[in-house]
Amino acid sequence: MVLPKSEKDRIAGMIMQGIEHHKILERVRETSGRNRTSILEKKDIENIAAYGLSVNQSRHSDNSTSVRLIAQDMKDAGELLYFKDQGELDPQNTEIPSEEFVLAFMKGQQLMFSEQLKNTEKLQVCMDSTHCISQYTGFQLTTLMTITDLHQGFPVAFLISSTVNIEIVKVFLDKIKDRMGVVQAQVFMSDDDPLFRNAWYATMGGDITVKYLNCSWHTDRAFRKSISSKISVSFIEKATVYQMLRALMDEEEEDKFHKQCEGFLGY
């Protein structure tokens, strides 16, 4: 079974970021469905790395200088939204402590994002953070995505930061608003942590009525954790409960949902 090119490119990108192979393996397996990536092995990652990928993309031997040079390149290309290095205090955003690192940018996605903003009646956005994005611990990648007409996520802006909190996310969204204007999304989806939706409401909300949704992946994970920790029955019975919950979560017809819910509650 051959790995799809899209998955090879995705893994190659993580290798080039310097992410350790065992972390790449865990992340890919965790997000894979019933396909070749679900049985990914370390040897697959090593084979991709053997094609000559260089994990050293540094612009300078000093990491801080290298990052500053990359940020300057982004600024010159019109891609930089915001940059604050560790050890600096931004007088315009004093709510961000000096020890925090923040880098926000938009690359070639800006044109498509502009087109999507012309049809706000269908605009749906998502936000999520990813841990272990490099060999340096503690940094997270937060991505703002829109949903295309093909119902696929399209990343439009990125935030790399040493911490993800409401102050940093609000600055990130404010810079997007300065660049693109108010993003009048009809639907906003994120995980079950209210941080992202609160930051969105504070910067883009106001008088705009937004439907807030939980990401299905995080909802599914919460189901599995709760079933494992709160229900004292056999594994088979736990699996049955999970299957019933999944069926409820995936049901799109309201009448059918209520009927299935009655059956579930009476189980």
XYZ file of C-alpha atoms in Angstrom:
267
model
C 0.000 0.000 0.000
C 1.589 3.236 -1.186
C 1.314 6.447 0.819
C -0.653 9.131 -1.067
C 1.469 12.033 -2.291
C -0.538 14.477 -0.168
C 0.401 12.528 2.965
C 4.040 12.312 1.897
C 4.099 16.086 1.432
C 2.450 16.591 4.813
C 5.008 14.361 6.546
C 7.859 16.002 4.632
C 6.677 19.382 5.899
C 6.809 18.171 9.502
C 10.279 16.692 8.950
C 11.498 20.024 7.559
C 10.143 21.740 10.681
C 12.421 19.532 12.743
C 9.643 17.600 14.481
C 10.882 14.345 15.984
C 9.926 11.217 14.061
C 8.033 9.562 16.913
C 5.902 12.719 17.331
C 5.157 12.756 13.595
C 4.133 9.108 13.863
C 1.764 9.820 16.771
C 0.197 12.854 15.086
C -0.403 11.175 11.730
C -1.867 8.038 13.285
C -4.112 10.114 15.551
C -5.662 12.017 12.644
C -5.785 9.192 10.099
C -8.909 7.367 9.024
C -9.125 3.913 7.545
C -6.319 4.391 5.055
C -2.619 3.776 4.586
C -1.602 6.392 7.171
C -3.344 4.421 9.936
C -0.541 1.827 9.677
C 2.274 4.342 9.209
C 5.633 3.130 10.550
C 8.880 4.879 11.459
C 10.465 3.329 8.380
C 8.005 5.269 6.190
C 9.095 8.533 7.792
C 12.757 7.601 7.436
C 12.225 6.817 3.739
C 10.663 10.240 3.157
C 13.522 11.914 5.012
C 16.041 9.938 2.924
C 14.973 11.750 -0.253
C 17.341 14.517 0.760
C 15.102 16.719 2.866
C 17.119 19.116 4.966
C 15.861 19.640 8.507
C 18.106 22.676 8.891
C 16.245 25.609 7.374
C 17.971 28.123 9.629
C 18.904 31.513 8.187
C 21.530 32.084 10.868
C 23.420 30.020 13.451
C 21.685 32.047 16.189
C 18.034 30.972 16.345
C 16.711 34.357 17.421
C 18.532 36.102 14.569
C 17.274 33.471 12.123
C 13.659 34.050 13.173
C 14.068 37.824 12.885
C 15.398 37.431 9.341
C 12.463 35.198 8.387
C 10.006 37.686 9.925
C 11.647 40.509 7.966
C 11.312 38.492 4.742
C 7.610 38.019 5.499
C 7.222 41.732 6.174
C 8.923 42.635 2.888
C 6.593 40.210 1.063
C 3.502 41.671 2.725
C 2.833 38.395 4.567
C 3.584 39.429 8.158
C 0.662 40.255 10.415
C 2.462 40.593 13.736
C 5.815 39.724 15.290
C 7.075 39.987 18.859
C 10.237 38.218 19.903
C 10.901 36.813 23.366
C 12.401 39.360 25.730
C 10.607 42.275 24.082
C 7.604 44.277 25.251
C 5.205 45.657 22.668
C 4.098 49.106 23.896
C 0.908 48.836 21.787
C -0.001 45.420 23.221
C 1.244 45.519 26.790
C -1.134 42.702 27.748
C 1.342 40.290 26.124
C 4.226 39.619 28.585
C 7.767 40.206 27.371
C 8.683 36.516 27.694
C 6.132 35.468 25.082
C 6.979 34.772 21.431
C 4.336 35.668 18.827
C 4.540 35.365 15.032
C 1.395 35.800 12.911
C 1.300 35.727 9.123
C -0.754 35.198 5.978
C 0.952 33.878 2.872
C -0.590 33.138 -0.527
C -4.039 32.513 0.961
C -4.964 36.193 1.159
C -6.420 36.381 -2.370
C -8.767 33.425 -1.892
C -9.765 34.707 1.546
C -10.698 38.048 -0.027
C -12.948 36.260 -2.497
C -14.663 34.303 0.279
C -15.327 37.483 2.239
C -17.499 38.722 -0.642
C -20.101 36.060 0.198
C -20.556 36.324 3.942
C -23.862 34.412 3.890
C -21.927 31.164 3.459
C -18.766 32.081 5.357
C -17.700 29.493 7.924
C -14.442 29.681 9.876
C -12.557 27.333 12.186
C -9.711 27.804 14.654
C -7.518 25.186 16.253
C -4.078 24.844 17.826
C -1.472 22.152 17.287
C 1.230 21.177 19.772
C 4.733 19.806 19.021
C 5.243 21.825 15.833
C 9.057 21.746 16.108
C 11.909 20.373 18.183
C 11.383 23.283 20.590
C 8.886 22.424 23.310
C 6.053 24.729 24.287
C 5.376 26.405 20.948
C 1.989 26.008 19.306
C 0.613 26.603 15.828
C -2.858 28.161 15.701
C -4.588 28.108 12.330
C -7.569 30.101 11.108
C -9.393 28.190 8.361
C -12.398 28.776 6.176
C -14.677 26.136 4.671
C -14.637 26.009 0.881
C -17.550 25.204 -1.438
C -16.214 21.625 -1.487
C -16.653 21.474 2.325
C -12.920 21.303 2.932
C -10.849 23.354 5.351
C -8.657 26.038 3.750
C -6.027 27.702 6.009
C -5.925 31.477 5.653
C -3.796 32.717 8.571
C -1.284 31.271 11.013
C -0.094 32.061 14.525
C 3.034 30.576 16.087
C 3.298 31.424 19.774
C 4.873 30.248 22.992
C 1.460 30.417 24.686
C -2.104 30.340 23.419
C -4.252 32.640 25.530
C -7.060 35.073 24.830
C -4.770 38.143 24.797
C -2.486 36.692 22.106
C -5.373 35.302 20.040
C -7.177 38.667 20.175
C -4.064 40.427 18.839
C -3.871 37.785 16.081
C -7.505 38.352 15.088
C -7.169 42.134 15.371
C -4.311 42.060 12.872
C -6.403 39.949 10.506
C -9.229 42.484 10.870
C -6.808 45.340 10.120
C -5.739 43.527 6.941
C -9.041 42.064 5.726
C -11.755 44.013 7.548
C -14.368 42.505 9.873
C -14.818 38.815 9.046
C -18.590 38.363 9.167
C -18.706 34.602 9.561
C -22.040 32.876 9.959
C -20.473 29.835 11.653
C -17.445 29.639 13.963
C -16.096 26.219 14.912
C -13.361 25.367 17.421
C -12.672 22.923 20.244
C -14.605 22.817 23.512
C -12.335 25.432 25.126
C -14.192 28.798 25.020
C -10.920 30.708 24.456
C -11.170 30.920 20.663
C -14.859 31.770 20.505
C -14.478 34.445 23.210
C -11.577 36.021 21.318
C -13.575 35.868 18.083
C -16.607 37.494 19.672
C -14.442 40.252 21.170
C -12.816 41.130 17.835
C -15.231 40.085 15.072
C -18.534 39.623 16.924
C -20.488 42.623 18.149
C -23.863 42.836 16.406
C -23.144 39.884 14.110
C -25.109 36.723 14.925
C -22.687 33.804 14.845
C -23.470 30.127 15.258
C -20.771 28.552 17.433
C -20.006 24.862 16.919
C -17.675 22.381 18.556
C -15.239 20.528 16.330
C -16.405 16.947 15.765
C -12.926 15.549 16.441
C -12.739 17.176 19.888
C -16.326 16.155 20.630
C -15.511 12.558 19.710
C -12.423 12.632 21.932
C -14.503 13.993 24.839
C -17.020 11.158 24.315
C -14.285 8.519 24.427
C -12.620 9.992 27.516
C -15.905 10.311 29.415
C -17.013 6.781 28.521
C -13.667 5.387 29.627
C -13.545 7.252 32.945
C -17.200 7.558 34.010
C -18.912 4.334 32.957
C -18.124 1.191 34.951
C -19.181 -1.529 32.519
C -17.462 -4.056 30.282
C -15.442 -3.007 27.240
C -18.141 -4.347 24.910
C -20.830 -2.254 26.611
C -18.592 0.827 26.497
C -18.103 0.255 22.771
C -21.868 0.016 22.321
C -22.428 3.297 24.172
C -19.770 4.976 22.032
C -21.353 3.721 18.800
C -24.750 5.044 19.896
C -23.242 8.444 20.736
C -21.483 8.586 17.382
C -24.729 7.788 15.612
C -26.412 10.637 17.478
C -23.588 13.039 16.653
C -23.675 12.168 12.941
C -27.475 12.336 12.579
C -28.469 15.399 10.548
C -32.268 15.033 10.655
C -33.729 16.628 13.800
C -36.731 14.258 14.101
C -34.546 11.184 13.726
C -32.111 12.610 16.257
C -34.808 12.998 18.924
C -36.083 9.458 18.320
C -32.574 8.010 18.560
C -31.908 10.107 21.657
C -34.952 8.645 23.391
C -33.719 5.167 22.581
C -30.235 6.011 23.856
C -31.514 7.444 27.143
C -33.595 4.314 27.667
C -30.656 1.985 26.972
